[in-house]
């Protein structure tokens, strides 16, 4: 079956896409923590091609790309999308942000599910303007507490405000065993049994 490589994570929401110039931006003169250069993106695309993978790329949806009212600004993401198309990079799908229901502990901001719908609509419109037909995945919320779920109703609000009509597939991050931060990792072996990871019943 075709394999998909997703490039994203918490640090993806801190990255500047510096694909329109060769010189790195001086440290301290940008609200971004890291930068993705044209050369590095080309290396990623080359790897994906050589490994016969499909690329899903998570665009920065963090505070460095948000206006004062927390609306997402697509300006920098547009540069990457435009460069990807002009360079012939076959991006299978785009995401926007990583685990926005954890933005409060990670970035000290709260972005509601309703706002995320507007942000994804902005991204969808921008992709159409750029002639990009890649799929759109989201909102990439994270499971948080066993038996409780999300502390913030991000996914529920996202769906209530029409998010399911904006994305091509809903995405949800679930960590049953991989992380020591997950309470399930210390539970009874039956509760955290590896076979449950592939059983739809659980």
Tab-separated table of C-alpha atoms in Angstrom:
chain	number	residue	atom	x	y	z
A	1	UNK	CA	0.000	0.000	0.000
A	2	UNK	CA	1.191	3.579	-0.616
A	3	UNK	CA	3.003	5.109	2.332
A	4	UNK	CA	2.632	8.663	3.567
A	5	UNK	CA	5.312	10.704	5.299
A	6	UNK	CA	3.942	13.456	7.505
A	7	UNK	CA	6.334	16.274	8.334
A	8	UNK	CA	5.080	18.296	11.263
A	9	UNK	CA	5.028	18.462	15.049
A	10	UNK	CA	5.205	21.158	17.696
A	11	UNK	CA	8.297	22.821	16.226
A	12	UNK	CA	6.554	23.072	12.858
A	13	UNK	CA	4.551	25.900	14.426
A	14	UNK	CA	7.716	27.945	14.952
A	15	UNK	CA	9.214	27.798	11.440
A	16	UNK	CA	9.735	30.536	8.864
A	17	UNK	CA	9.721	29.424	5.219
A	18	UNK	CA	12.702	31.183	3.720
A	19	UNK	CA	12.362	29.929	0.154
A	20	UNK	CA	12.437	33.255	-1.680
A	21	UNK	CA	15.970	34.226	-0.716
A	22	UNK	CA	19.293	32.512	-0.221
A	23	UNK	CA	20.624	34.402	2.783
A	24	UNK	CA	19.452	33.295	6.255
A	25	UNK	CA	17.498	35.838	8.251
A	26	UNK	CA	19.593	37.259	11.142
A	27	UNK	CA	18.775	35.706	14.485
A	28	UNK	CA	16.669	37.942	16.686
A	29	UNK	CA	15.060	39.838	13.816
A	30	UNK	CA	12.166	37.456	13.365
A	31	UNK	CA	9.351	36.112	15.597
A	32	UNK	CA	10.139	32.634	14.263
A	33	UNK	CA	12.454	30.213	16.055
A	34	UNK	CA	13.637	28.218	13.050
A	35	UNK	CA	13.726	28.558	9.304
A	36	UNK	CA	13.205	26.179	6.427
A	37	UNK	CA	15.372	27.047	3.461
A	38	UNK	CA	14.796	26.267	-0.183
A	39	UNK	CA	17.678	23.813	-0.143
A	40	UNK	CA	16.362	21.918	2.867
A	41	UNK	CA	12.880	21.664	1.382
A	42	UNK	CA	14.381	20.373	-1.868
A	43	UNK	CA	16.236	17.699	0.106
A	44	UNK	CA	12.975	16.633	1.750
A	45	UNK	CA	11.192	16.398	-1.604
A	46	UNK	CA	14.081	14.411	-3.098
A	47	UNK	CA	13.963	11.955	-0.195
A	48	UNK	CA	10.206	11.514	-0.574
A	49	UNK	CA	10.602	10.792	-4.271
A	50	UNK	CA	13.452	8.330	-3.803
A	51	UNK	CA	11.535	6.470	-1.096
A	52	UNK	CA	8.339	6.465	-3.204
A	53	UNK	CA	6.370	8.194	-0.456
A	54	UNK	CA	3.544	10.715	-0.451
A	55	UNK	CA	4.288	13.928	1.445
A	56	UNK	CA	1.924	15.533	3.939
A	57	UNK	CA	3.361	18.808	5.210
A	58	UNK	CA	2.129	20.692	8.276
A	59	UNK	CA	2.216	24.438	7.721
A	60	UNK	CA	3.017	26.775	10.582
A	61	UNK	CA	-0.198	27.661	12.399
A	62	UNK	CA	1.472	28.898	15.569
A	63	UNK	CA	1.624	32.373	17.118
A	64	UNK	CA	4.343	33.616	14.749
A	65	UNK	CA	1.829	33.397	11.873
A	66	UNK	CA	-1.152	34.916	13.690
A	67	UNK	CA	-2.441	38.467	13.769
A	68	UNK	CA	-3.331	40.273	16.979
A	69	UNK	CA	-6.884	38.895	16.848
A	70	UNK	CA	-5.418	35.361	16.389
A	71	UNK	CA	-6.496	35.030	12.750
A	72	UNK	CA	-4.017	33.038	10.705
A	73	UNK	CA	-1.916	35.009	8.210
A	74	UNK	CA	-1.220	32.930	5.089
A	75	UNK	CA	1.529	35.208	3.728
A	76	UNK	CA	4.545	33.067	4.586
A	77	UNK	CA	2.781	29.776	3.898
A	78	UNK	CA	1.868	31.064	0.442
A	79	UNK	CA	5.572	31.457	-0.336
A	80	UNK	CA	6.210	27.798	0.454
A	81	UNK	CA	3.137	26.583	-1.447
A	82	UNK	CA	4.130	28.676	-4.446
A	83	UNK	CA	7.703	27.435	-4.337
A	84	UNK	CA	6.572	23.821	-4.004
A	85	UNK	CA	4.465	24.153	-7.140
A	86	UNK	CA	7.114	25.994	-9.136
A	87	UNK	CA	9.772	23.432	-8.228
A	88	UNK	CA	7.560	20.489	-9.133
A	89	UNK	CA	7.297	19.175	-5.580
A	90	UNK	CA	4.391	16.758	-5.374
A	91	UNK	CA	2.756	17.538	-2.025
A	92	UNK	CA	-0.008	15.030	-1.350
A	93	UNK	CA	-1.577	17.043	1.430
A	94	UNK	CA	-1.222	20.116	3.615
A	95	UNK	CA	-2.038	20.515	7.291
A	96	UNK	CA	-2.292	23.705	9.315
A	97	UNK	CA	-0.754	23.709	12.749
A	98	UNK	CA	-0.004	20.882	15.137
A	99	UNK	CA	-2.232	20.023	18.097
A	100	UNK	CA	-3.921	23.439	18.404
A	101	UNK	CA	-5.749	22.283	21.533
A	102	UNK	CA	-2.315	22.335	23.210
A	103	UNK	CA	-1.414	25.851	22.088
A	104	UNK	CA	-1.976	27.174	25.621
A	105	UNK	CA	0.788	25.118	27.285
A	106	UNK	CA	3.005	25.235	24.205
A	107	UNK	CA	2.616	28.865	23.083
A	108	UNK	CA	0.437	30.599	25.717
A	109	UNK	CA	-2.388	31.319	23.291
A	110	UNK	CA	-5.840	29.775	22.807
A	111	UNK	CA	-7.186	29.288	19.290
A	112	UNK	CA	-10.799	28.143	19.253
A	113	UNK	CA	-12.254	25.489	17.005
A	114	UNK	CA	-14.335	28.187	15.326
A	115	UNK	CA	-11.216	30.210	14.561
A	116	UNK	CA	-9.535	27.121	13.161
A	117	UNK	CA	-12.389	26.667	10.687
A	118	UNK	CA	-11.825	30.223	9.457
A	119	UNK	CA	-8.087	29.543	9.238
A	120	UNK	CA	-8.610	26.391	7.190
A	121	UNK	CA	-10.981	28.303	4.920
A	122	UNK	CA	-8.222	30.867	4.447
A	123	UNK	CA	-5.764	28.100	3.618
A	124	UNK	CA	-8.213	26.406	1.233
A	125	UNK	CA	-8.768	29.694	-0.599
A	126	UNK	CA	-5.037	30.363	-0.802
A	127	UNK	CA	-4.363	26.889	-2.238
A	128	UNK	CA	-7.034	27.484	-4.873
A	129	UNK	CA	-5.491	30.841	-5.770
A	130	UNK	CA	-2.112	29.164	-6.193
A	131	UNK	CA	-3.556	26.359	-8.293
A	132	UNK	CA	-2.620	23.758	-5.692
A	133	UNK	CA	-4.935	20.727	-5.706
A	134	UNK	CA	-3.332	18.917	-2.767
A	135	UNK	CA	-5.605	17.527	-0.080
A	136	UNK	CA	-6.214	19.392	3.162
A	137	UNK	CA	-6.031	17.575	6.499
A	138	UNK	CA	-6.830	18.777	10.004
A	139	UNK	CA	-7.245	19.954	12.662
A	140	UNK	CA	-4.609	17.611	14.195
A	141	UNK	CA	-5.809	17.850	17.771
A	142	UNK	CA	-4.216	15.680	20.436
A	143	UNK	CA	-5.788	13.211	22.805
A	144	UNK	CA	-5.036	14.419	26.311
A	145	UNK	CA	-6.531	12.612	29.307
A	146	UNK	CA	-7.800	8.998	29.416
A	147	UNK	CA	-11.526	8.955	30.106
A	148	UNK	CA	-11.744	12.735	29.671
A	149	UNK	CA	-10.283	13.571	26.270
A	150	UNK	CA	-9.631	17.180	25.305
A	151	UNK	CA	-9.351	19.861	27.977
A	152	UNK	CA	-10.460	22.322	25.298
A	153	UNK	CA	-13.348	21.298	22.998
A	154	UNK	CA	-11.334	22.142	19.903
A	155	UNK	CA	-12.454	19.240	17.724
A	156	UNK	CA	-16.091	19.596	18.768
A	157	UNK	CA	-16.098	23.314	17.996
A	158	UNK	CA	-14.271	22.674	14.729
A	159	UNK	CA	-17.008	20.278	13.614
A	160	UNK	CA	-19.873	22.389	14.965
A	161	UNK	CA	-18.713	25.339	12.857
A	162	UNK	CA	-18.373	23.373	9.636
A	163	UNK	CA	-14.771	22.243	9.758
A	164	UNK	CA	-15.687	18.858	8.361
A	165	UNK	CA	-16.710	20.536	5.105
A	166	UNK	CA	-13.418	22.426	4.799
A	167	UNK	CA	-10.928	19.579	5.180
A	168	UNK	CA	-10.660	16.420	3.090
A	169	UNK	CA	-9.951	14.268	6.151
A	170	UNK	CA	-10.144	14.814	9.909
A	171	UNK	CA	-6.954	14.164	11.842
A	172	UNK	CA	-6.538	13.276	15.508
A	173	UNK	CA	-3.325	12.463	17.388
A	174	UNK	CA	-3.510	9.597	19.846
A	175	UNK	CA	-0.521	8.458	21.942
A	176	UNK	CA	-1.366	5.184	23.689
A	177	UNK	CA	2.146	3.882	24.276
A	178	UNK	CA	4.829	5.831	22.427
A	179	UNK	CA	5.370	8.650	24.919
A	180	UNK	CA	6.283	8.554	28.601
A	181	UNK	CA	4.138	11.699	28.923
A	182	UNK	CA	1.029	9.620	28.232
A	183	UNK	CA	-0.677	8.265	31.370
A	184	UNK	CA	-1.604	5.087	29.492
A	185	UNK	CA	2.065	4.098	29.336
A	186	UNK	CA	1.958	3.335	33.078
A	187	UNK	CA	-1.401	1.572	33.084
A	188	UNK	CA	-2.139	-2.132	33.339
A	189	UNK	CA	-0.616	-4.035	30.365
A	190	UNK	CA	-4.093	-5.056	29.200
A	191	UNK	CA	-5.290	-1.440	29.189
A	192	UNK	CA	-2.251	-0.345	27.168
A	193	UNK	CA	-1.899	-3.510	25.077
A	194	UNK	CA	-0.183	-2.894	21.696
A	195	UNK	CA	-2.865	-4.839	19.809
A	196	UNK	CA	-5.381	-2.177	20.764
A	197	UNK	CA	-3.497	0.322	18.622
A	198	UNK	CA	-4.732	-1.468	15.483
A	199	UNK	CA	-8.148	-2.621	16.687
A	200	UNK	CA	-10.890	-0.151	15.573
A	201	UNK	CA	-13.015	-1.272	18.529
A	202	UNK	CA	-10.635	0.556	20.842
